[in-house]
Short mmCIF file of C-alpha atoms and ligand atoms in Angstrom, two decimals:
data_model
loop_
_atom_site.label_atom_id
_atom_site.label_comp_id
_atom_site.label_asym_id
_atom_site.label_seq_id
_atom_site.Cartn_x
_atom_site.Cartn_y
_atom_site.Cartn_z
CA MET P 16 131.89 -29.74 185.50
CA SER P 17 129.13 -32.24 186.35
CA SER P 18 129.95 -34.89 188.95
CA ALA P 19 129.70 -37.61 186.27
CA ALA P 20 132.14 -35.71 184.04
CA ALA P 21 134.48 -35.16 187.02
CA ALA P 22 134.38 -38.87 187.88
CA ALA P 23 135.16 -39.79 184.27
CA ALA P 24 138.03 -37.28 184.16
CA SER P 25 139.35 -38.59 187.47
CA ALA P 26 139.31 -42.16 186.19
CA ASN P 27 141.33 -41.07 183.16
CA LEU P 28 143.86 -39.07 185.16
CA ALA P 29 147.46 -40.24 184.64
CA LYS P 30 148.76 -39.89 188.21
CA GLY P 31 152.33 -38.60 188.16
CA LEU P 32 151.85 -38.09 184.38
CA GLU P 33 152.63 -41.78 183.91
CA GLY P 34 152.55 -42.71 180.25
CA VAL P 35 151.87 -39.12 179.12
CA ILE P 36 153.95 -37.84 176.19
CA ALA P 37 154.53 -34.25 177.29
CA GLY P 38 156.61 -32.99 174.36
CA GLU P 39 159.12 -33.84 171.66
CA THR P 40 162.88 -34.11 171.93
CA ALA P 41 165.71 -34.89 169.52
CA ILE P 42 168.19 -35.42 172.37
CA CYS P 43 167.42 -38.80 173.86
CA SER P 44 165.18 -41.80 173.45
CA ILE P 45 164.31 -44.49 175.97
CA GLU P 46 162.67 -47.80 175.20
CA GLN P 47 162.35 -51.00 177.23
CA GLY P 48 165.15 -52.27 174.99
CA GLY P 49 167.65 -49.47 175.39
CA LEU P 50 168.76 -45.88 175.82
CA TRP P 51 170.13 -43.66 173.04
CA TYR P 52 171.71 -40.17 173.14
CA ARG P 53 171.11 -38.48 169.77
CA GLY P 54 170.92 -41.94 168.18
CA TYR P 55 173.99 -43.48 169.88
CA GLU P 56 173.25 -46.45 172.16
CA ILE P 57 174.43 -46.23 175.77
CA HIS P 58 176.66 -49.37 175.73
CA ASP P 59 178.39 -48.01 172.63
CA LEU P 60 178.98 -44.65 174.33
CA ALA P 61 180.14 -46.22 177.63
CA GLN P 62 182.62 -48.40 175.77
CA ASN P 63 183.90 -46.05 173.09
CA ALA P 64 183.32 -42.41 174.07
CA THR P 65 184.63 -40.11 176.77
CA PHE P 66 182.42 -37.90 178.90
CA GLU P 67 183.72 -34.76 177.16
CA GLU P 68 182.75 -36.25 173.77
CA VAL P 69 179.28 -37.11 175.09
CA ALA P 70 178.93 -33.61 176.55
CA HIS P 71 179.73 -32.15 173.11
CA LEU P 72 177.31 -34.58 171.46
CA LEU P 73 174.50 -33.48 173.78
CA LEU P 74 175.19 -29.75 173.97
CA VAL P 75 176.40 -28.97 170.46
CA GLY P 76 174.35 -31.69 168.78
CA HIS P 77 176.92 -33.89 167.05
CA LYS P 78 179.91 -36.15 167.69
CA PRO P 79 182.95 -33.82 167.77
CA SER P 80 185.82 -34.03 165.31
CA ALA P 81 189.28 -34.18 166.90
CA ALA P 82 189.69 -30.42 166.41
CA GLU P 83 186.23 -29.65 167.81
CA LEU P 84 186.92 -31.84 170.83
CA ALA P 85 190.26 -30.18 171.54
CA LYS P 86 188.62 -26.73 171.36
CA PHE P 87 185.69 -27.84 173.54
CA LYS P 88 188.02 -29.30 176.19
CA ALA P 89 190.18 -26.17 176.22
CA GLU P 90 187.09 -23.98 176.65
CA ILE P 91 185.88 -26.09 179.56
CA ILE P 92 189.30 -26.09 181.28
CA ALA P 93 189.51 -22.29 180.94
CA GLU P 94 186.09 -21.90 182.57
CA ARG P 95 186.80 -24.09 185.62
CA PRO P 96 187.76 -21.37 188.15
CA LEU P 97 184.97 -19.81 190.19
CA HIS P 98 184.13 -16.14 190.67
CA PRO P 99 185.26 -15.13 194.20
CA SER P 100 181.62 -14.53 195.20
CA VAL P 101 180.94 -18.26 194.79
CA THR P 102 184.11 -19.39 196.56
CA SER P 103 183.40 -17.07 199.51
CA PHE P 104 179.83 -18.32 199.67
CA ILE P 105 181.08 -21.94 199.85
CA GLU P 106 183.61 -20.98 202.51
CA SER P 107 180.91 -19.19 204.49
CA MET P 108 178.92 -22.45 204.52
CA GLY P 109 181.92 -24.44 205.85
CA GLY P 110 180.64 -24.87 209.40
CA TYR P 111 177.15 -25.80 208.23
CA LEU P 112 178.46 -28.27 205.66
CA ALA P 113 180.90 -29.83 208.13
CA SER P 114 178.18 -30.28 210.75
CA GLY P 115 175.73 -31.71 208.20
CA ARG P 116 173.18 -28.92 208.79
CA ALA P 117 173.66 -27.88 205.18
CA VAL P 118 173.88 -30.65 202.59
CA PRO P 119 176.09 -30.41 199.47
CA MET P 120 173.12 -30.63 197.06
CA ASP P 121 171.52 -27.52 198.58
CA VAL P 122 174.78 -25.59 198.72
CA LEU P 123 175.45 -26.58 195.10
CA ARG P 124 171.98 -25.34 194.11
CA SER P 125 172.63 -21.96 195.75
CA ALA P 126 176.15 -21.76 194.27
CA VAL P 127 174.72 -22.31 190.77
CA SER P 128 172.26 -19.47 191.41
CA ILE P 129 175.12 -17.21 192.48
CA LEU P 130 177.07 -18.14 189.34
CA GLY P 131 174.17 -16.67 187.38
CA HIS P 132 174.60 -13.26 189.03
CA THR P 133 178.07 -12.80 187.55
CA ASP P 134 177.60 -14.59 184.22
CA PRO P 135 178.00 -12.09 181.35
CA ASP P 136 175.15 -13.81 179.45
CA ALA P 137 172.89 -14.20 182.49
CA GLN P 138 169.66 -12.74 181.12
CA SER P 139 169.87 -13.88 177.50
CA VAL P 140 168.03 -16.95 176.24
CA ALA P 141 169.58 -16.72 172.75
CA ALA P 142 171.11 -19.98 171.47
CA ASP P 143 174.73 -18.76 171.46
CA ALA P 144 174.44 -17.27 174.96
CA ASN P 145 172.80 -20.46 176.23
CA LEU P 146 175.61 -22.61 174.85
CA ARG P 147 178.24 -20.39 176.48
CA LYS P 148 176.41 -20.63 179.81
CA ALA P 149 176.05 -24.39 179.48
CA LYS P 150 179.80 -24.79 178.98
CA ARG P 151 180.54 -22.54 181.96
CA LEU P 152 178.19 -24.55 184.18
CA LEU P 153 179.69 -27.82 182.97
CA ALA P 154 183.17 -26.49 183.79
CA LYS P 155 182.37 -24.91 187.15
CA ILE P 156 180.10 -27.48 188.84
CA PRO P 157 183.00 -29.90 189.59
CA THR P 158 184.94 -26.96 191.05
CA ILE P 159 182.01 -26.17 193.35
CA ILE P 160 181.83 -29.83 194.42
CA GLY P 161 185.57 -29.96 195.10
CA HIS P 162 185.58 -26.71 197.08
CA MET P 163 182.63 -27.93 199.17
CA GLN P 164 184.47 -31.13 200.02
CA ASN P 165 187.62 -29.17 200.93
CA VAL P 166 185.73 -26.97 203.39
CA ILE P 167 183.97 -30.04 204.84
CA ASP P 168 187.38 -31.65 205.37
CA GLY P 169 188.83 -28.42 206.78
CA LYS P 170 191.47 -28.32 204.02
CA ALA P 171 192.80 -25.38 202.03
CA ILE P 172 190.90 -25.14 198.76
CA ILE P 173 192.57 -27.32 196.14
CA GLY P 174 193.21 -25.68 192.76
CA ARG P 175 191.55 -22.42 193.80
CA GLU P 176 193.10 -20.32 191.03
CA LEU P 177 192.84 -22.85 188.22
CA GLY P 178 189.75 -24.86 189.19
CA GLY P 179 191.90 -27.94 189.71
CA ASP P 180 194.64 -29.23 187.46
CA PRO P 181 194.41 -28.15 183.79
CA THR P 182 196.28 -31.26 182.69
CA LEU P 183 193.48 -33.51 183.98
CA GLY P 184 190.31 -34.46 182.12
CA HIS P 185 186.87 -33.72 183.50
CA ALA P 186 186.41 -36.89 185.59
CA ALA P 187 189.96 -37.04 186.95
CA ASN P 188 189.90 -33.34 187.81
CA LEU P 189 186.66 -33.79 189.72
CA MET P 190 188.33 -36.45 191.90
CA TYR P 191 191.47 -34.32 192.28
CA LEU P 192 189.47 -31.27 193.35
CA MET P 193 187.75 -33.30 196.06
CA ASN P 194 190.74 -34.91 197.73
CA GLY P 195 193.96 -33.61 196.17
CA ASN P 196 194.90 -37.03 194.74
CA LYS P 197 195.16 -37.63 191.02
CA PRO P 198 193.19 -40.83 190.41
CA SER P 199 194.67 -43.81 188.58
CA PRO P 200 193.57 -44.11 184.93
CA ASP P 201 191.29 -47.04 185.95
CA TYR P 202 189.51 -45.01 188.61
CA ALA P 203 189.26 -41.95 186.37
CA ARG P 204 187.71 -44.04 183.57
CA VAL P 205 185.11 -45.54 185.91
CA ILE P 206 184.07 -42.04 187.03
CA ASP P 207 184.11 -40.93 183.39
CA ILE P 208 181.75 -43.78 182.42
CA SER P 209 179.47 -43.07 185.37
CA LEU P 210 179.21 -39.48 184.09
CA ILE P 211 178.35 -40.80 180.60
CA LEU P 212 175.62 -43.01 182.05
CA TYR P 213 174.14 -40.16 184.11
CA ALA P 214 174.32 -37.48 181.40
CA GLU P 215 170.85 -37.64 179.91
CA HIS P 216 167.49 -39.39 180.34
CA ASP P 217 164.79 -37.60 178.33
CA TYR P 218 161.80 -36.18 180.30
CA ASN P 219 162.87 -37.39 183.76
CA ALA P 220 161.60 -35.30 186.70
CA SER P 221 164.51 -32.86 186.97
CA THR P 222 164.80 -32.31 183.21
CA PHE P 223 161.07 -31.77 182.96
CA ALA P 224 161.30 -29.26 185.85
CA SER P 225 164.10 -27.45 183.99
CA ARG P 226 162.04 -27.38 180.79
CA VAL P 227 159.00 -26.01 182.64
CA ILE P 228 161.15 -23.17 184.01
CA ALA P 229 162.81 -22.54 180.64
CA GLY P 230 159.36 -22.60 179.00
CA THR P 231 158.47 -19.31 180.72
CA LEU P 232 161.57 -17.87 178.95
CA SER P 233 163.34 -17.73 182.28
CA ASP P 234 167.12 -18.11 182.24
CA MET P 235 169.44 -21.13 182.24
CA HIS P 236 170.84 -20.71 185.76
CA GLY P 237 167.29 -20.55 187.16
CA ALA P 238 166.23 -23.62 185.18
CA VAL P 239 169.33 -25.56 186.26
CA SER P 240 168.79 -24.57 189.92
CA GLY P 241 165.26 -25.98 189.61
CA GLY P 242 166.71 -29.15 188.09
CA ILE P 243 169.12 -29.54 191.00
CA ALA P 244 166.26 -29.14 193.50
CA ALA P 245 164.29 -31.86 191.69
CA LEU P 246 167.26 -34.21 191.36
CA LYS P 247 167.99 -34.03 195.10
CA GLY P 248 164.84 -35.97 196.03
CA PRO P 249 165.33 -39.60 197.12
CA LEU P 250 162.85 -40.80 194.50
CA HIS P 251 165.12 -39.33 191.81
CA GLY P 252 168.90 -38.68 191.91
CA GLY P 253 169.07 -38.65 195.70
CA ALA P 254 168.55 -42.42 195.46
CA ASN P 255 172.27 -43.03 194.84
CA GLU P 256 173.04 -41.72 198.34
CA MET P 257 170.02 -43.41 199.91
CA ALA P 258 170.84 -46.77 198.28
CA MET P 259 174.25 -46.77 199.95
CA GLU P 260 172.75 -45.61 203.26
CA MET P 261 170.34 -48.54 203.06
CA LEU P 262 173.19 -51.02 202.51
CA ARG P 263 175.04 -49.51 205.45
CA GLU P 264 171.91 -49.98 207.56
CA ILE P 265 171.63 -53.64 206.53
CA MET P 266 175.35 -54.19 207.22
CA GLN P 267 175.00 -52.54 210.61
CA ASP P 268 171.83 -54.44 211.56
CA CYS P 269 172.89 -57.86 210.25
CA GLY P 270 176.71 -57.78 210.35
CA GLU P 271 179.17 -58.92 207.69
CA ALA P 272 178.85 -62.58 208.68
CA ALA P 273 175.17 -62.48 207.69
CA ILE P 274 175.91 -61.78 204.02
CA GLY P 275 174.65 -64.72 201.97
CA THR P 276 172.46 -66.00 204.83
CA SER P 277 168.74 -65.73 205.54
CA ALA P 278 169.35 -62.82 207.95
CA VAL P 279 169.41 -60.48 204.94
CA ASP P 280 166.16 -62.04 203.64
CA ASP P 281 164.60 -61.41 207.05
CA TRP P 282 165.75 -57.77 207.01
CA MET P 283 164.23 -57.34 203.56
CA GLN P 284 160.99 -59.08 204.56
CA LYS P 285 160.59 -56.61 207.43
CA ALA P 286 161.09 -53.77 204.92
CA PHE P 287 158.42 -55.28 202.64
CA ASP P 288 156.04 -55.78 205.58
CA THR P 289 156.33 -52.11 206.52
CA LYS P 290 155.91 -51.10 202.84
CA ARG P 291 159.30 -49.43 202.90
CA LYS P 292 160.64 -48.31 199.52
CA LEU P 293 164.06 -49.75 198.86
CA MET P 294 166.22 -47.09 197.30
CA GLY P 295 168.02 -47.76 194.04
CA PHE P 296 165.24 -50.08 192.85
CA GLY P 297 162.37 -49.56 190.42
CA HIS P 298 161.88 -47.16 187.58
CA ARG P 299 158.96 -45.29 186.06
CA VAL P 300 159.91 -46.25 182.51
CA TYR P 301 162.09 -49.38 182.65
CA LYS P 302 160.10 -52.34 183.86
CA ASN P 303 162.58 -55.06 182.83
CA GLY P 304 165.71 -53.38 184.19
CA ASP P 305 167.70 -50.20 183.71
CA HIS P 306 170.30 -50.67 180.94
CA ARG P 307 172.81 -48.46 182.72
CA ALA P 308 172.83 -50.51 185.95
CA PRO P 309 174.73 -53.64 184.77
CA ILE P 310 177.36 -51.49 183.02
CA LEU P 311 178.20 -49.64 186.22
CA HIS P 312 177.82 -52.70 188.45
CA LYS P 313 180.45 -54.61 186.46
CA LEU P 314 182.91 -51.70 186.54
CA GLY P 315 182.40 -51.08 190.25
CA ARG P 316 182.74 -54.77 191.07
CA ASN P 317 186.02 -54.96 189.13
CA ILE P 318 187.39 -52.14 191.23
CA ALA P 319 186.10 -53.72 194.43
CA GLU P 320 187.73 -57.06 193.54
CA LYS P 321 191.11 -55.35 193.26
CA ASP P 322 190.56 -53.11 196.25
CA THR P 323 192.33 -53.96 199.48
CA LYS P 324 191.05 -50.96 201.41
CA ASN P 325 188.28 -51.45 203.91
CA PRO P 326 185.62 -48.77 203.54
CA GLY P 327 183.48 -48.88 206.65
CA ASN P 328 185.79 -51.62 208.00
CA HIS P 329 184.42 -54.18 205.53
CA ALA P 330 186.29 -55.25 202.41
CA ALA P 331 184.88 -53.44 199.36
CA ILE P 332 183.85 -56.71 197.75
CA LYS P 333 181.65 -57.53 200.76
CA TRP P 334 179.50 -54.50 199.97
CA PHE P 335 179.03 -55.77 196.42
CA GLU P 336 178.17 -59.25 197.72
CA LEU P 337 175.57 -57.70 200.03
CA GLY P 338 174.23 -55.56 197.16
CA GLU P 339 173.96 -58.60 194.90
CA GLN P 340 172.04 -60.52 197.55
CA VAL P 341 169.64 -57.59 198.03
CA GLN P 342 169.14 -57.44 194.25
CA LYS P 343 168.34 -61.17 194.08
CA ILE P 344 165.79 -60.87 196.88
CA MET P 345 164.11 -57.82 195.25
CA LEU P 346 163.84 -59.66 191.97
CA ALA P 347 162.59 -62.92 193.49
CA LYS P 348 160.08 -61.40 195.88
CA LYS P 349 159.01 -58.18 194.12
CA ASN P 350 160.15 -58.60 190.53
CA ILE P 351 161.79 -55.17 190.78
CA HIS P 352 165.19 -54.51 189.19
CA PRO P 353 167.93 -52.14 190.39
CA ASN P 354 168.24 -48.78 188.66
CA VAL P 355 171.57 -47.07 187.92
CA ASP P 356 171.65 -45.44 191.35
CA PHE P 357 172.15 -48.79 193.10
CA PRO P 358 175.51 -49.73 191.51
CA CYS P 359 176.46 -46.06 191.54
CA GLY P 360 176.23 -45.97 195.34
CA LEU P 361 178.34 -49.13 195.63
CA THR P 362 180.90 -47.95 193.08
CA TYR P 363 181.41 -44.47 194.52
CA PHE P 364 181.63 -45.98 198.02
CA THR P 365 184.30 -48.40 196.86
CA MET P 366 186.22 -45.44 195.49
CA GLY P 367 186.08 -43.68 198.86
CA ILE P 368 183.86 -40.81 197.71
CA PRO P 369 181.89 -39.29 200.61
CA VAL P 370 178.21 -40.31 200.35
CA PRO P 371 176.72 -36.75 200.42
CA GLN P 372 178.66 -35.99 197.22
CA TYR P 373 177.09 -38.78 195.12
CA THR P 374 174.10 -36.71 193.96
CA PRO P 375 176.23 -33.57 193.36
CA ILE P 376 178.43 -35.75 191.10
CA PHE P 377 175.24 -36.76 189.29
CA VAL P 378 174.67 -33.00 188.75
CA ALA P 379 178.20 -32.65 187.31
CA SER P 380 177.03 -35.02 184.59
CA ARG P 381 173.31 -34.24 184.16
CA ILE P 382 174.09 -30.55 183.62
CA THR P 383 174.73 -31.62 180.01
CA GLY P 384 171.27 -33.16 179.65
CA TRP P 385 169.48 -30.28 181.42
CA ALA P 386 171.27 -27.60 179.42
CA SER P 387 170.56 -29.43 176.13
CA HIS P 388 166.86 -29.59 177.00
CA ILE P 389 166.76 -25.95 178.12
CA MET P 390 168.30 -24.96 174.77
CA GLU P 391 165.85 -27.20 172.89
CA GLN P 392 162.94 -25.67 174.81
CA HIS P 393 164.10 -22.10 174.11
CA ALA P 394 164.64 -22.88 170.43
CA ASN P 395 161.02 -23.92 169.88
CA ASN P 396 159.18 -22.60 172.90
CA ARG P 397 155.64 -22.80 174.07
CA ILE P 398 154.91 -22.25 177.74
CA ILE P 399 154.23 -25.55 179.55
CA ARG P 400 150.95 -25.16 181.31
CA PRO P 401 148.77 -28.25 181.84
CA LEU P 402 145.35 -28.44 183.50
CA SER P 403 144.30 -29.92 186.82
CA LEU P 404 141.14 -31.64 187.94
CA TYR P 405 139.59 -29.69 190.82
CA SER P 406 138.82 -31.85 193.86
CA GLY P 407 138.19 -29.16 196.52
CA PRO P 408 135.02 -27.92 198.26
CA ALA P 409 131.89 -27.02 196.28
CA TYR P 410 131.94 -23.41 195.08
CA ARG P 411 130.71 -21.11 197.90
CA LYS P 412 130.34 -17.45 198.99
CA TRP P 413 132.81 -15.73 201.35
CA ASN P 414 129.92 -13.81 203.08
CA SER P 415 127.29 -16.49 203.49
N1 COA H 520 160.92 -50.58 196.73
C1 COA H 520 159.80 -51.24 197.05
N2 COA H 520 158.71 -51.26 196.25
C2 COA H 520 158.78 -50.57 195.11
C3 COA H 520 159.92 -49.87 194.71
C4 COA H 520 161.03 -49.89 195.58
N3 COA H 520 162.12 -49.24 195.27
N4 COA H 520 159.70 -49.30 193.52
C5 COA H 520 158.46 -49.62 193.17
N5 COA H 520 157.89 -50.39 194.12
C6 COA H 520 156.54 -50.93 194.12
C7 COA H 520 155.58 -49.87 194.64
O1 COA H 520 155.41 -49.95 196.04
C8 COA H 520 154.33 -50.20 193.87
O2 COA H 520 153.73 -51.32 194.48
P1 COA H 520 152.13 -51.41 194.64
O3 COA H 520 151.61 -51.38 193.23
O4 COA H 520 151.93 -52.68 195.37
O5 COA H 520 151.73 -50.18 195.40
C9 COA H 520 154.84 -50.65 192.52
O6 COA H 520 156.15 -51.16 192.76
C10 COA H 520 154.90 -49.53 191.49
O7 COA H 520 155.73 -48.51 192.02
P2 COA H 520 155.44 -46.96 191.96
O8 COA H 520 156.07 -46.28 193.11
O9 COA H 520 153.97 -46.71 191.74
O10 COA H 520 156.21 -46.61 190.63
P3 COA H 520 156.50 -45.16 190.09
O11 COA H 520 156.66 -45.29 188.65
O12 COA H 520 155.49 -44.18 190.59
O13 COA H 520 157.87 -44.77 190.81
C11 COA H 520 160.15 -44.82 191.36
C12 COA H 520 159.10 -45.05 190.27
C13 COA H 520 161.52 -44.85 190.73
C14 COA H 520 159.93 -43.44 191.99
C15 COA H 520 160.01 -45.93 192.42
O14 COA H 520 160.31 -47.18 191.84
C16 COA H 520 160.86 -45.67 193.63
O15 COA H 520 160.44 -44.95 194.55
N6 COA H 520 162.10 -46.24 193.68
C17 COA H 520 163.02 -45.98 194.76
C18 COA H 520 163.75 -44.67 194.54
C19 COA H 520 164.75 -44.75 193.42
O16 COA H 520 165.56 -45.66 193.37
N7 COA H 520 164.71 -43.75 192.57
C20 COA H 520 165.66 -43.62 191.46
C21 COA H 520 164.95 -43.79 190.16
S1 COA H 520 166.09 -43.86 188.81
#
């Protein structure tokens, strides 16, 4: 390529594929004005659907009838227990998890890979096999998360034989598996809605990674493992943990008495001066705000208002007040809105969920979106293989 042509190509390059339409999907659409899963708007789903219904909508392709939903739920409950190879792997990681040397997202990624080794449909990419694998992954990921938390806490594994409590729905069982307490209906519904909000988001980084893997006709467990690796990053799903860590840092540096005062502005100004990225803010697609964020913020705040516990020795509502002040400053000084990960961090913290489990819980939801995209990719496949613009040394001889 001539240098003029290379310069022209470089000028036209969409860094980070911003604005590039990389494929079609019938699963989800995102506009500045909203978010739709298979044509249903996200507020409608958050208000009127359950996570299991949304999972069916995404994976099977339509809103379930009562009979279809009952069958779907029964299938998921039956698939909750883990193969002993996965449980022993999690137990073998106990010391590393407890010391923080191994993080739950990485152990979850490996556990999902191990699940693939014993799945009867492992190597098939046929539609029926893919759907069976998707349901198994949906069922088993909360069990993995719960078992990991049990070994971190040095507890006997809760619900080892049954994958929790078969009388509990998906969200409530996830909480039960983690700490052995059955959550109140209010708490369970907030988790359920957070799972609805996290379920799907078109060609986001982790879904695109999963589609690239699936596009080689590789298998679902491999594609999902790749999705988990992509989601872990702090610029993507890892932001829900990092957002809460940032609030903890502000609380520690400024103190509770500083909430509502200029001390928080000063902390933020220092962050701006050092060009620090503030986690839980900004979005590649939404420039006027993430539609999911206010839904979760309101729910989390309601829980915090009622909460008399003191996570981190500060009343739960104080964390929301701090978060709201940080949001105001970001908007006033940078015109950047919070994304869903910001209220998620606050909400899960209020509920006493350990911070390193926030992104794994995101996985427990996004598995539905990834698996739907993997199935869509396999159903109408063409390998995903873009071009790059070479920017290395001039061509040369090895023996010169
Ligand atoms: N904190 C501070 N500044 C931010 C910011 C944030 N969270 N998000 C964006 N910006 C600024 C950038 O510094 C950049 O400013 P500049 O033009 O002066 O350099 C501008 O806004 C555009 O941001 P950019 O990083 O180029 O946008 P992107 O589309 O490439 O990245 C994100 C989008 C989500 C990766 C980015 O906003 C981010 O890193 N956010 C924090 C992580 C996060 O919450 N991720 C979860 C996403 S759902």
